[in-house]
PDB file of C-alpha atoms in Angstrom:
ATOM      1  CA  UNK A  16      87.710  36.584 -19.046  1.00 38.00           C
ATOM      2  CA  UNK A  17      88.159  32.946 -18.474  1.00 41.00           C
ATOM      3  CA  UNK A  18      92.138  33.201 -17.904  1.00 40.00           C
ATOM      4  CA  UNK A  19      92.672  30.818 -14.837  1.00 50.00           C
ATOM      5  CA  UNK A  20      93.541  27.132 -15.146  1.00 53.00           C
ATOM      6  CA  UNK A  21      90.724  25.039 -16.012  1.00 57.00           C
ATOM      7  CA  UNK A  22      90.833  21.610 -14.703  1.00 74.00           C
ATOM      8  CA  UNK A  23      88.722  18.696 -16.181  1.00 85.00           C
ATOM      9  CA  UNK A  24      86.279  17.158 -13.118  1.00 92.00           C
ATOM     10  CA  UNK A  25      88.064  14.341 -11.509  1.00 95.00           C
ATOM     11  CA  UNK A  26      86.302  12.021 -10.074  1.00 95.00           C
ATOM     12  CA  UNK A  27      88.497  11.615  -7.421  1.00 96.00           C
ATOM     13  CA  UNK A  28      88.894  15.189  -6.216  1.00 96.00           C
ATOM     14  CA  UNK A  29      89.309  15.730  -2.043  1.00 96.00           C
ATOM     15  CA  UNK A  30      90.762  18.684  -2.315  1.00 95.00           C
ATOM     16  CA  UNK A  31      88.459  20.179   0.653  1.00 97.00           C
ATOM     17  CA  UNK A  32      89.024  17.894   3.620  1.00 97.00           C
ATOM     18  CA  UNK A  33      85.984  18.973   5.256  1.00 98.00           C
ATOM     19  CA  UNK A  34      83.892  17.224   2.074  1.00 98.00           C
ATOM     20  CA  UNK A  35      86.121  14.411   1.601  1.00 98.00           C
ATOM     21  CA  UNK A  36      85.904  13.671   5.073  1.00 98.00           C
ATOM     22  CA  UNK A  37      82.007  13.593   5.154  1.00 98.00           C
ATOM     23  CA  UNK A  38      81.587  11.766   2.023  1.00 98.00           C
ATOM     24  CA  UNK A  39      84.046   8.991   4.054  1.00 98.00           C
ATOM     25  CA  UNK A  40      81.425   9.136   6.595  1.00 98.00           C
ATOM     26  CA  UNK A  41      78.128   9.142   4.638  1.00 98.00           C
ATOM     27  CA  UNK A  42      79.560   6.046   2.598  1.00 98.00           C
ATOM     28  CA  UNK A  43      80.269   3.941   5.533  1.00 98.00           C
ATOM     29  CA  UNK A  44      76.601   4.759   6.446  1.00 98.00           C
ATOM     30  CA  UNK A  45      75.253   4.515   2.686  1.00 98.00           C
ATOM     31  CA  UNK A  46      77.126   2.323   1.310  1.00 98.00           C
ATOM     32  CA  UNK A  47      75.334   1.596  -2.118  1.00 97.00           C
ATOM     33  CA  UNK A  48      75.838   5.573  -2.291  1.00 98.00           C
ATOM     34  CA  UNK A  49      78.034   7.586  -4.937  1.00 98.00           C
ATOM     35  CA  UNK A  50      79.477   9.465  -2.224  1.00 98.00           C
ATOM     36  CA  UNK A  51      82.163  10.864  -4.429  1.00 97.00           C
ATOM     37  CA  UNK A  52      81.715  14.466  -6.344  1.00 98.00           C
ATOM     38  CA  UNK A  53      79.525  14.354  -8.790  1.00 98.00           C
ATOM     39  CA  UNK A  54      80.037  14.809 -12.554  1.00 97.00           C
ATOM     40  CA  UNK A  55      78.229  17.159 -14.850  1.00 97.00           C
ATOM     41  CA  UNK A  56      75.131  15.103 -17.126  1.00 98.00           C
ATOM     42  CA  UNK A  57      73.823  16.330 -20.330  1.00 97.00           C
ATOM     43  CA  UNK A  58      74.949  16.908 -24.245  1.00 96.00           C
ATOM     44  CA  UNK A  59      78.406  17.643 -24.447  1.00 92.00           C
ATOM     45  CA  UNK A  60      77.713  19.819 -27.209  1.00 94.00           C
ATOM     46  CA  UNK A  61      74.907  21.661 -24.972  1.00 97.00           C
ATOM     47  CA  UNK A  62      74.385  25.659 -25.377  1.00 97.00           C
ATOM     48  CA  UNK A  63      72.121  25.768 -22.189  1.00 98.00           C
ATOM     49  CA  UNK A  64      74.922  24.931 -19.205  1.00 98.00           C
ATOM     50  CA  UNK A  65      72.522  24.967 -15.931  1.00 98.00           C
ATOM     51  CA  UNK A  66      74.503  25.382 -12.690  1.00 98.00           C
ATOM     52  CA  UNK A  67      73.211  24.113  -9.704  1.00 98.00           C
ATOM     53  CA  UNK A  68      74.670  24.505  -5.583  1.00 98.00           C
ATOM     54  CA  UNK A  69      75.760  20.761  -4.515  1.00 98.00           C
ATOM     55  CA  UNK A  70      74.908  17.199  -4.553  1.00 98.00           C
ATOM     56  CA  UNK A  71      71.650  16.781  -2.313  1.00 96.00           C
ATOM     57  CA  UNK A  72      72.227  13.712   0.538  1.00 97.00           C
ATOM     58  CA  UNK A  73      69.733  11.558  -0.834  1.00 96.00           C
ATOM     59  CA  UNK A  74      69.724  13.141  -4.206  1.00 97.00           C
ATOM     60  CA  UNK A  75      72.665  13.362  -6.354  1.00 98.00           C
ATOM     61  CA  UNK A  76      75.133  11.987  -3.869  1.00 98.00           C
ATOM     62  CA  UNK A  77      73.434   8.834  -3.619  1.00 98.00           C
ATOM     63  CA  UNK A  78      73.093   8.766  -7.556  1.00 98.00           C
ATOM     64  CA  UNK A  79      75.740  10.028  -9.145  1.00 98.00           C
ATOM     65  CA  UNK A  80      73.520  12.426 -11.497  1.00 98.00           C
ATOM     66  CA  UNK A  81      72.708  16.177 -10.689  1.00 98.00           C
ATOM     67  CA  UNK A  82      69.157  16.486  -9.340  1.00 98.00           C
ATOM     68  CA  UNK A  83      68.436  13.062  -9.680  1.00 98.00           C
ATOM     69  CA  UNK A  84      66.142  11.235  -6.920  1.00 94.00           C
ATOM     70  CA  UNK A  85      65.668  14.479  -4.587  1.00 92.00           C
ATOM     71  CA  UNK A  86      62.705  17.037  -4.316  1.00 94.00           C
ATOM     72  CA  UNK A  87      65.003  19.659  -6.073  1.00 94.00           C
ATOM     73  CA  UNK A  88      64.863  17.786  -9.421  1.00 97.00           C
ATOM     74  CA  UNK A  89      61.173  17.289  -9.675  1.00 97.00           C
ATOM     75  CA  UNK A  90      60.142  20.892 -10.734  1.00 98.00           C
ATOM     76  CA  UNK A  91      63.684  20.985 -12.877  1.00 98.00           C
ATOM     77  CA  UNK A  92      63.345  17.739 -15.020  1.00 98.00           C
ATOM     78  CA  UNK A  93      59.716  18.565 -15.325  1.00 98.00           C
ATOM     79  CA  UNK A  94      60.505  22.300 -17.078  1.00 98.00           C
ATOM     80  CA  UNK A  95      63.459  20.866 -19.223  1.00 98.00           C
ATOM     81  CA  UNK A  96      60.856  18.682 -20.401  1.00 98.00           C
ATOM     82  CA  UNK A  97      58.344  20.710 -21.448  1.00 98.00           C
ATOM     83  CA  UNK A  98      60.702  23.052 -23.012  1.00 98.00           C
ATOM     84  CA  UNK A  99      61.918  20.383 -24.963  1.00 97.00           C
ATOM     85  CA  UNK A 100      65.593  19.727 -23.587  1.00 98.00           C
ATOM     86  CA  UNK A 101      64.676  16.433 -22.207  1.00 97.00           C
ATOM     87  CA  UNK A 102      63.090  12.990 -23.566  1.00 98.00           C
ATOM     88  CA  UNK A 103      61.425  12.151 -19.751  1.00 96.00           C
ATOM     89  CA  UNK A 104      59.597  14.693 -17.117  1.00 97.00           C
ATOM     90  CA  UNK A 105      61.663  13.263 -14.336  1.00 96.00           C
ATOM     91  CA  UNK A 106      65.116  11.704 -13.437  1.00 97.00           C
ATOM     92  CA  UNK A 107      65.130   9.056 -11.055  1.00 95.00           C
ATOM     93  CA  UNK A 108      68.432   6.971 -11.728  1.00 95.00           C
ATOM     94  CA  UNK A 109      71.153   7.225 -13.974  1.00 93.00           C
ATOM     95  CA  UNK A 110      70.457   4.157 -15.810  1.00 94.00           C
ATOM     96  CA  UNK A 111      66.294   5.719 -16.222  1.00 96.00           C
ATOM     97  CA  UNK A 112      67.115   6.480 -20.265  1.00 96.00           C
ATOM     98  CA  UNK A 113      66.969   9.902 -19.510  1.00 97.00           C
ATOM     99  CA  UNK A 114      68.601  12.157 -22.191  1.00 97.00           C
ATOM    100  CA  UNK A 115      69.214  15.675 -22.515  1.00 98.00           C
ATOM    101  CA  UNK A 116      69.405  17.624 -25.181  1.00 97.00           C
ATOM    102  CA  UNK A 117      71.101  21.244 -26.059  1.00 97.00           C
ATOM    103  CA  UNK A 118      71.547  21.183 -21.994  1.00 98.00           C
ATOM    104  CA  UNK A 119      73.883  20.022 -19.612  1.00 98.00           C
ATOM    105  CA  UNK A 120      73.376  20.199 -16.003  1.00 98.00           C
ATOM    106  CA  UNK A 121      76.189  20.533 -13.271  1.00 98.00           C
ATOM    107  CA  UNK A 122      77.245  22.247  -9.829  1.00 98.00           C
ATOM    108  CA  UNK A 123      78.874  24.664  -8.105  1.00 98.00           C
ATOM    109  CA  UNK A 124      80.304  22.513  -5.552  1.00 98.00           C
ATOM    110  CA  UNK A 125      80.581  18.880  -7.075  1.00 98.00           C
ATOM    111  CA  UNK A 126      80.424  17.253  -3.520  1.00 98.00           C
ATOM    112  CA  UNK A 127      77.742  16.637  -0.998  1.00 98.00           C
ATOM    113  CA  UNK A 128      78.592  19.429   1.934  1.00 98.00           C
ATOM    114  CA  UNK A 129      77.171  18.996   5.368  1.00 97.00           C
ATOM    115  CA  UNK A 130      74.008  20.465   5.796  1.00 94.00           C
ATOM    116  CA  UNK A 131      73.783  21.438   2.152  1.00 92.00           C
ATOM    117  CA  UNK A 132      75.892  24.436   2.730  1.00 95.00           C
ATOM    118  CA  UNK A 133      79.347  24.584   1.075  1.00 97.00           C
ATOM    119  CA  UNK A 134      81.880  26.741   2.917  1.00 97.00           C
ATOM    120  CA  UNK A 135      83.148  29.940   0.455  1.00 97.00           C
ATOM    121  CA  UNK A 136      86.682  27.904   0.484  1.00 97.00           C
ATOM    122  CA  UNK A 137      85.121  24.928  -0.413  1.00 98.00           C
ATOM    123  CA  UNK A 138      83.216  27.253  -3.682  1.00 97.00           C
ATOM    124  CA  UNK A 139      86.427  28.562  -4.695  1.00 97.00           C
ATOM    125  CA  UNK A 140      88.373  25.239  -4.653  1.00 96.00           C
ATOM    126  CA  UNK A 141      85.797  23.779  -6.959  1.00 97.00           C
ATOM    127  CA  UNK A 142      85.758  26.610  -9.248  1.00 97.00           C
ATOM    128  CA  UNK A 143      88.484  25.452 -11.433  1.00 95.00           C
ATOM    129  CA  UNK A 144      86.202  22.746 -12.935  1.00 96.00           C
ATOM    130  CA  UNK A 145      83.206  25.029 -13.344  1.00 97.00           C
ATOM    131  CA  UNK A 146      85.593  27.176 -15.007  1.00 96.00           C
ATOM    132  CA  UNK A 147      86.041  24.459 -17.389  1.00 95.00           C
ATOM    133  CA  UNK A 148      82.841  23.683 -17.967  1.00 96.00           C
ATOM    134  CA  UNK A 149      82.133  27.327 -18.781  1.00 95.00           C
ATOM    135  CA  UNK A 150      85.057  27.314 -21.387  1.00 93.00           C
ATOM    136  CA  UNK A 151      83.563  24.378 -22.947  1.00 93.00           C
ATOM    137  CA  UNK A 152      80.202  25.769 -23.492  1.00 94.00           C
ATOM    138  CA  UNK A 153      79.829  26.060 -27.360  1.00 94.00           C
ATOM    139  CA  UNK A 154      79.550  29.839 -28.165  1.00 89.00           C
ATOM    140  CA  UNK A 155      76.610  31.779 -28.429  1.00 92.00           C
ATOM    141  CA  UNK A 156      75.704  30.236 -24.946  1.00 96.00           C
ATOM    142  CA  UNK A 157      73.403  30.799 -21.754  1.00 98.00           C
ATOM    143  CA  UNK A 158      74.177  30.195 -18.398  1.00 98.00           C
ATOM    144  CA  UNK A 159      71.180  29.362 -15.721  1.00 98.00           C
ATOM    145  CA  UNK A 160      72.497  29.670 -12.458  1.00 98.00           C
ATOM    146  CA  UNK A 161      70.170  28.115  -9.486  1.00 98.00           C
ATOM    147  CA  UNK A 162      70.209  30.528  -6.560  1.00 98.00           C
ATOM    148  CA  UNK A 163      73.116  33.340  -5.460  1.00 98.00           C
ATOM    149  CA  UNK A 164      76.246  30.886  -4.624  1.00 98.00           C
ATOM    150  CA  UNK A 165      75.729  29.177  -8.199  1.00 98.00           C
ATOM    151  CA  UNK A 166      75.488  32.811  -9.737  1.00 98.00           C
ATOM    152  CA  UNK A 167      78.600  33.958  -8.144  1.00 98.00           C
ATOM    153  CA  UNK A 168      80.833  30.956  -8.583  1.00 98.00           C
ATOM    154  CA  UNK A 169      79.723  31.559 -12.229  1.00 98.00           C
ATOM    155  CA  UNK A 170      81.388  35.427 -11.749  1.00 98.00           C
ATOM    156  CA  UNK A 171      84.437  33.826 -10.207  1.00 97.00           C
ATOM    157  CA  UNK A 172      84.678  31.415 -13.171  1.00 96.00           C
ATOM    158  CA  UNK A 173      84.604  34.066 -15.446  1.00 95.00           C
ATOM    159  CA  UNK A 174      86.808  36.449 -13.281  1.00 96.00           C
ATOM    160  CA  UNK A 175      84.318  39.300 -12.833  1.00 97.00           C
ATOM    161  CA  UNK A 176      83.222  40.966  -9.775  1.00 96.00           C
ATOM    162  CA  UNK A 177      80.531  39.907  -7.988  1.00 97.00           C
ATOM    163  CA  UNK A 178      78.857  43.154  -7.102  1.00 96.00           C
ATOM    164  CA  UNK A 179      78.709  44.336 -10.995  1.00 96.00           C
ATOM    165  CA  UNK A 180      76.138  41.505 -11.635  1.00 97.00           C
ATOM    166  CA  UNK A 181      73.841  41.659  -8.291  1.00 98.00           C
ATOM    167  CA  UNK A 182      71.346  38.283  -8.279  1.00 98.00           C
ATOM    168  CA  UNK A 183      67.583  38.692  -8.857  1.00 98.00           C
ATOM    169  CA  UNK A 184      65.480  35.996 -10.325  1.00 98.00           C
ATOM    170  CA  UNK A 185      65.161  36.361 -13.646  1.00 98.00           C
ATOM    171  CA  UNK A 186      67.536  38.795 -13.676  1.00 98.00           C
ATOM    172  CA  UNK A 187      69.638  38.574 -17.777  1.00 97.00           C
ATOM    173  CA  UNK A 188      73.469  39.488 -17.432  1.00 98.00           C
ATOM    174  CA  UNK A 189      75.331  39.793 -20.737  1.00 96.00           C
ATOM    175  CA  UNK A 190      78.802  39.548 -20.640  1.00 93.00           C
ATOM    176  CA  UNK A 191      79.710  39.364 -24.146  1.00 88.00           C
ATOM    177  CA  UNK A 192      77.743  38.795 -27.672  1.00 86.00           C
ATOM    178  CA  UNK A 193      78.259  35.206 -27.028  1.00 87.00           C
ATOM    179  CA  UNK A 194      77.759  34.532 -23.421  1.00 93.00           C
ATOM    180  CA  UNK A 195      74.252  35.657 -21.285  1.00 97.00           C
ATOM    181  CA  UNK A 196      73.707  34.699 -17.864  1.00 98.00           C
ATOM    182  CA  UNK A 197      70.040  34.100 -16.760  1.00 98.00           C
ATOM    183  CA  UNK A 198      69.672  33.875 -12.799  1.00 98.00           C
ATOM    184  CA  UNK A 199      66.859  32.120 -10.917  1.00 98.00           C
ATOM    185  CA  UNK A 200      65.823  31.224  -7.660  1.00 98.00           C
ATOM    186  CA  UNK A 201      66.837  27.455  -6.848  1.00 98.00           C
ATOM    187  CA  UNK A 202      64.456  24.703  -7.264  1.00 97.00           C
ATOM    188  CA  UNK A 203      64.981  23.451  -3.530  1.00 96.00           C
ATOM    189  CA  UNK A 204      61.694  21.358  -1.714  1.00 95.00           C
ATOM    190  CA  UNK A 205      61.879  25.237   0.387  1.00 96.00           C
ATOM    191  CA  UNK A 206      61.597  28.067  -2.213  1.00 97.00           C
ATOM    192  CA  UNK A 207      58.878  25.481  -4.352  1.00 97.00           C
ATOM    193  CA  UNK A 208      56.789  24.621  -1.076  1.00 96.00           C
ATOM    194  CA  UNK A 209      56.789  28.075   0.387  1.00 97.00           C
ATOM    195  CA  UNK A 210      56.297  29.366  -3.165  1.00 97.00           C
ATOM    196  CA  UNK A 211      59.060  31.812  -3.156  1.00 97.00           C
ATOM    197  CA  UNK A 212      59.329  29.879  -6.498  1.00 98.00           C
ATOM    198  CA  UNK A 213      56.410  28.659  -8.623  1.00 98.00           C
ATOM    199  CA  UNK A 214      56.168  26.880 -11.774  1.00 98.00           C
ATOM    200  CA  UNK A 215      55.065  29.840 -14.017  1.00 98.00           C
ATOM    201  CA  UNK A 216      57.792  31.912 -12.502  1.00 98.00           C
ATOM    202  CA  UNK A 217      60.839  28.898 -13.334  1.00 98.00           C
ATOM    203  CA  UNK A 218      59.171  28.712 -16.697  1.00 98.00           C
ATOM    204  CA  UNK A 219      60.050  32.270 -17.415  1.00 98.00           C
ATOM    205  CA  UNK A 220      63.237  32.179 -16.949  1.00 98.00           C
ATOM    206  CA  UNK A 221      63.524  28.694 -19.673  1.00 98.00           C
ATOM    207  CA  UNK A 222      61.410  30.836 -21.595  1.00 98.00           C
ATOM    208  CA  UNK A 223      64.293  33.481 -22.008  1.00 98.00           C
ATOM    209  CA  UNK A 224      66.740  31.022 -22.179  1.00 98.00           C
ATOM    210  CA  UNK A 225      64.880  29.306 -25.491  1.00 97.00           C
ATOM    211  CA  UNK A 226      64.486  32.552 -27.236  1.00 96.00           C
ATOM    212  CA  UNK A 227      68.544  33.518 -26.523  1.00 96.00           C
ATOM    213  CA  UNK A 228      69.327  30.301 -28.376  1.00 95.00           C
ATOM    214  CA  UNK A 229      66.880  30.783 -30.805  1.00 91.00           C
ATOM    215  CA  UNK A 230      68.076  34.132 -31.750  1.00 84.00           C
ATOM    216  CA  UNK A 231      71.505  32.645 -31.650  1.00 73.00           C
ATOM    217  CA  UNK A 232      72.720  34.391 -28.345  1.00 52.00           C
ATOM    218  CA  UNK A 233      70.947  37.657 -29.698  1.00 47.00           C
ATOM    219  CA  UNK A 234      68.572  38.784 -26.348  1.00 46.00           C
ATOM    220  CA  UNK A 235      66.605  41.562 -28.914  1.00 45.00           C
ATOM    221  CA  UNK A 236      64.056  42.639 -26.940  1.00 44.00           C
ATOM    222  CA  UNK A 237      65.711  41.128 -23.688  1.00 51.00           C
ATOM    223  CA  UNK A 238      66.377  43.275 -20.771  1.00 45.00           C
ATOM    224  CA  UNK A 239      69.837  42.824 -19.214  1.00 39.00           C
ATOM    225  CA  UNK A 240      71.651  44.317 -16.468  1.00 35.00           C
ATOM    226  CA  UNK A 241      74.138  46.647 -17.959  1.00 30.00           C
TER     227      UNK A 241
END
C-alpha cells in the first residue's frame, strides 16, 4: 500500500490538456477567477482527510478553496461545523476567517472539468497528489470520500482494487488498524434537493468519523466491509 510516487500539488499542473485547456478558456471569460487546480484547505496536521470530485465552475474554481461559494459546500461547512471541525457554518471566500480543525478538505481531480465530469484519464493523472495527501494523513486516520469517483481514486491511491471495497453510503472500509475509509453520497445541489441525501443521513456518516478518532482509529462496535 501506498508504493507509487507521490507528488506534492503544484499549482501549476496541466498535465491533462483537456482541463488546462478549459481553465484557459473559463479565465479569459472569468477573469477575477482561480482557474488553476485547486489546492487542498484545512489543518495540516488533520486526521479527518475529506475527498471531494472537482472544483465546481462557480465554486472552487472561481475561489481557490474546496467547496467554497457553490451549493455543494453549504450542507458540508454546515456539518463540519456542528461536529466541531470548523470555527464558521459556511465558507464563502478564502479570506472569510474560516478555519478548520482536525480536517482537511481536498479533491479527486484538482481542476475544474467541463461539465463537472472528469474523464477516468484525467482521475488517474491526478492521483499522484491524492496519493500524497493520503501518505500525509497522520496515522490512526479516516478518509470521507464524497460520491463513487472520490472513493475509487482513494483505492487507486492506495493501490487496491476497486471491486474489493464496492461504494454504499455510509458504507466503513478498513484497510489497516490505522487507516478507515467512510463513503458517502456527495453533497451536490442534486443528491441534497432530490433528497437522495439529507442532513440526518450526512450527519451519520461525521458521526462515525468522530467516534473512529475518538477511539483513536479503533471502529469497536463499527461495522466494516471485510
Amino acid at each position: 500500500m501506498l508504493q507509487k510516487n507521490a507528488l506534492k500539488f503544484d499549482p501549476d499542473c496541466r498535465n491533462c490538456a483537456r482541463l488546462a485547456e478549459f481553465l484557459d478558456q473559463t479565465s479569459a471569460k472569468y477573469p477575477d477567477y482561480h482557474a488553476r487546480p485547486v489546492p487542498a484547505f484545512g489543518d495540516s496536521g488533520a486526521r479527518l482527510l475529506i475527498v471531494g470530485l472537482a472544483p465546481g465552475m462557480h465554486g472552487a474554481n472561481a475561489t481557490g478553496r474546496p467547496f467554497t461559494g457553490d451549493y455543494a459546500g453549504i450542507l458540508l461547512y454546515q456539518t463540519l461545523f456542528d461536529f466541531g471541525f470548523s470555527n464558521h457554518p459556511e465558507s464563502v471566500s478564502r479570506d472569510d476567517g474560516l478555519r478548520l480543525t482536525g480536517c482537511r478538505i481536498t479533491n479527486a481531480v484538482k481542476c475544474l472539468p467541463p461539465r463537472n465530469k472528469p474523464q477516468l484519464e484525467e482521475v488517474r493523472n491526478c492521483n499522484s497528489y491524492l496519493h500524497a495527501e493520503i501518505s500525509a494523513l497522520p496515522q490512526p486516520g479516516v478518509i470521507i470520500a464524497l460520491g463513487k469517483i472520490a472513493h475509487d481514486a482513494v483505492l487507486r491511491a492506495l493501490d487496491l482494487r476497486l471491486s474489493a471495497y464496492p461504494f454504499a453510503h455510509a458504507q466503513l472500509h478498513r484497510f489497516s488498524a490505522s487507516r478507515l475509509l467512510i463513503d458517502s453520497y456527495h453533497c451536490s445541489r442534486y443528491n441534497t434537493q432530490t433528497r437522495r441525501l439529507t442532513p440526518e443521513m450526512f450527519a451519520q456518516v461525521f458521526r462515525l468519523a468522530r467516534t473512529a478518532l475518538s477511539a483513536g482509529g479503533s471502529e469497536g462496535n463499527l461495522q466494516d466491509s471485510e
